[in-house]
Coordinates of N, CA and C in Angstrom, one line a residue:
V252 N -27.2 -172.2 47.0 CA -26.5 -170.9 47.0 C -25.6 -170.8 48.2
Y253 N -24.4 -170.4 47.9 CA -23.4 -170.3 49.0 C -23.1 -168.8 49.2
P254 N -23.2 -168.3 50.4 CA -22.9 -166.9 50.6 C -21.5 -166.5 50.6
L255 N -21.2 -165.3 50.2 CA -19.9 -164.7 50.3 C -19.8 -164.1 51.7
K256 N -18.6 -164.2 52.3 CA -18.4 -163.5 53.6 C -17.4 -162.4 53.4
L257 N -17.7 -161.2 53.8 CA -16.8 -160.1 53.5 C -16.4 -159.5 54.9
W258 N -15.1 -159.5 55.1 CA -14.5 -158.8 56.3 C -13.8 -157.6 55.8
Q259 N -13.1 -156.9 56.6 CA -12.5 -155.6 56.2 C -11.7 -155.7 54.9
N260 N -10.9 -156.7 54.8 CA -10.0 -156.8 53.6 C -10.0 -158.3 53.0
E261 N -10.9 -159.1 53.4 CA -10.9 -160.5 53.0 C -12.3 -160.9 52.6
I262 N -12.4 -161.7 51.5 CA -13.7 -162.3 51.0 C -13.5 -163.8 51.0
V263 N -14.4 -164.5 51.6 CA -14.3 -166.0 51.6 C -15.5 -166.5 50.8
Y264 N -15.1 -167.2 49.8 CA -16.1 -167.8 48.8 C -16.1 -169.3 49.0
T265 N -17.3 -169.8 49.4 CA -17.4 -171.2 49.8 C -18.4 -171.9 48.8
T266 N -18.0 -173.1 48.3 CA -18.8 -173.9 47.5 C -18.8 -175.3 48.0
K267 N -19.5 -176.2 47.4 CA -19.4 -177.6 47.8 C -18.0 -178.2 47.5
Y268 N -17.2 -177.6 46.7 CA -15.9 -178.1 46.4 C -14.8 -177.5 47.4
G269 N -15.2 -176.6 48.2 CA -14.2 -176.0 49.1 C -14.3 -174.5 49.3
E270 N -13.3 -174.0 49.9 CA -13.3 -172.5 50.2 C -12.1 -171.9 49.6
R271 N -12.4 -170.6 49.1 CA -11.3 -169.8 48.5 C -11.3 -168.5 49.3
K272 N -10.1 -168.0 49.6 CA -10.0 -166.7 50.2 C -9.4 -165.7 49.3
Y273 N -9.9 -164.5 49.3 CA -9.5 -163.4 48.4 C -9.2 -162.2 49.3
I274 N -8.1 -161.5 49.0 CA -7.7 -160.3 49.7 C -8.1 -159.1 48.8
V275 N -8.9 -158.2 49.4 CA -9.3 -157.0 48.7 C -8.2 -156.1 48.4
D276 N -8.0 -155.7 47.1 CA -6.9 -154.8 46.8 C -7.4 -153.5 46.1
T277 N -8.7 -153.5 45.7 CA -9.3 -152.3 45.1 C -10.7 -152.1 45.5
K278 N -11.0 -150.9 45.9 CA -12.4 -150.6 46.3 C -12.6 -149.1 45.8
K279 N -13.5 -149.0 44.7 CA -13.6 -147.6 44.2 C -15.0 -147.4 43.5
E280 N -15.4 -146.2 43.4 CA -16.6 -145.8 42.7 C -16.3 -145.7 41.2
I281 N -17.2 -146.3 40.4 CA -17.0 -146.2 38.9 C -18.3 -145.7 38.3
L282 N -18.2 -145.3 37.0 CA -19.5 -145.0 36.3 C -20.2 -146.2 36.0
E283 N -21.5 -146.1 35.9 CA -22.4 -147.3 35.6 C -22.0 -147.9 34.2
T284 N -21.4 -147.2 33.3 CA -21.0 -147.6 32.0 C -19.6 -148.2 31.9
D285 N -18.9 -148.1 33.0 CA -17.5 -148.6 33.0 C -17.3 -150.1 33.3
W286 N -17.1 -150.8 32.2 CA -17.0 -152.3 32.4 C -15.5 -152.7 32.3
S287 N -14.6 -151.8 32.3 CA -13.1 -152.1 32.1 C -12.6 -153.0 33.2
N288 N -13.2 -152.9 34.4 CA -12.8 -153.7 35.5 C -13.1 -155.2 35.4
L289 N -13.8 -155.6 34.3 CA -14.1 -157.0 34.1 C -13.3 -157.6 33.0
E290 N -12.3 -156.8 32.5 CA -11.3 -157.4 31.5 C -10.5 -158.4 32.2
G291 N -9.9 -159.3 31.3 CA -9.0 -160.4 31.8 C -7.8 -159.9 32.6
T292 N -7.3 -160.7 33.5 CA -6.1 -160.3 34.3 C -5.2 -161.6 34.4
S293 N -4.0 -161.4 34.8 CA -3.1 -162.5 34.9 C -3.2 -163.3 36.2
D294 N -4.0 -162.7 37.1 CA -4.2 -163.4 38.4 C -5.6 -163.9 38.6
N295 N -5.9 -164.7 39.6 CA -7.2 -165.1 39.9 C -7.9 -164.1 40.7
R296 N -8.8 -163.3 40.1 CA -9.4 -162.1 40.7 C -10.9 -162.2 40.8
L297 N -11.5 -161.8 41.9 CA -12.9 -161.7 42.1 C -13.3 -160.2 42.0
T298 N -14.3 -159.9 41.1 CA -14.8 -158.6 41.0 C -16.3 -158.5 41.3
L299 N -16.6 -157.6 42.2 CA -18.0 -157.4 42.7 C -18.4 -156.0 42.3
I300 N -19.5 -155.8 41.6 CA -20.0 -154.5 41.2 C -21.4 -154.4 41.7
T301 N -21.7 -153.3 42.4 CA -23.1 -153.1 43.0 C -23.5 -151.6 43.0
C302 N -24.7 -151.4 43.1 CA -25.3 -150.0 43.2 C -24.9 -149.3 44.4
I303 N -24.9 -147.9 44.3 CA -24.6 -147.1 45.5 C -25.8 -146.2 45.8
K304 N -26.3 -146.3 47.0 CA -27.5 -145.5 47.4 C -27.4 -144.1 47.0
N305 N -28.4 -143.5 46.3 CA -28.5 -142.1 46.0 C -27.5 -141.7 45.0
K306 N -26.8 -142.6 44.3 CA -25.8 -142.2 43.2 C -26.2 -143.1 42.0
V307 N -27.2 -142.6 41.2 CA -27.8 -143.3 40.1 C -26.8 -143.7 39.1
N308 N -25.8 -142.9 38.8 CA -24.9 -143.2 37.7 C -23.5 -143.8 38.2
Q309 N -23.4 -144.1 39.5 CA -22.2 -144.6 40.0 C -22.4 -146.0 40.5
R310 N -21.4 -146.8 40.5 CA -21.4 -148.2 41.1 C -20.1 -148.3 42.0
L311 N -20.3 -149.2 42.9 CA -19.1 -149.6 43.8 C -18.5 -150.8 43.2
C312 N -17.2 -150.8 43.0 CA -16.4 -151.9 42.4 C -15.4 -152.3 43.4
V313 N -15.5 -153.6 43.8 CA -14.5 -154.2 44.8 C -13.8 -155.3 44.1
Q314 N -12.5 -155.3 44.1 CA -11.7 -156.4 43.5 C -10.8 -157.0 44.5
A315 N -10.7 -158.3 44.5 CA -9.9 -159.0 45.4 C -9.1 -160.1 44.7
V316 N -7.9 -160.4 45.1 CA -7.0 -161.4 44.5 C -7.0 -162.6 45.4
Q317 N -7.0 -163.8 44.7 CA -7.0 -165.0 45.5 C -5.7 -165.2 46.3
E318 N -5.9 -165.6 47.5 CA -4.8 -165.8 48.4 C -4.3 -167.3 48.3
N319 N -3.0 -167.4 48.3 CA -2.4 -168.8 48.3 C -2.9 -169.7 47.2
I320 N -2.6 -169.3 46.0 CA -3.1 -170.2 44.8 C -2.2 -171.4 44.8

């Protein structure tokens, strides 16, 4: 397992094949049933969705676009 590193606006994704950097361009709260952020895009995009403390029906969605493809 390789950890993601998250800075203010950059996510670094490291695997045995190398490292990829992503620049965060969206950070928003969504409904737990909203999966529209996982639809296909024309860019290489990383989407992270996680729970929000004390907000049962809400999720935090962070999207980042790969830097220097």
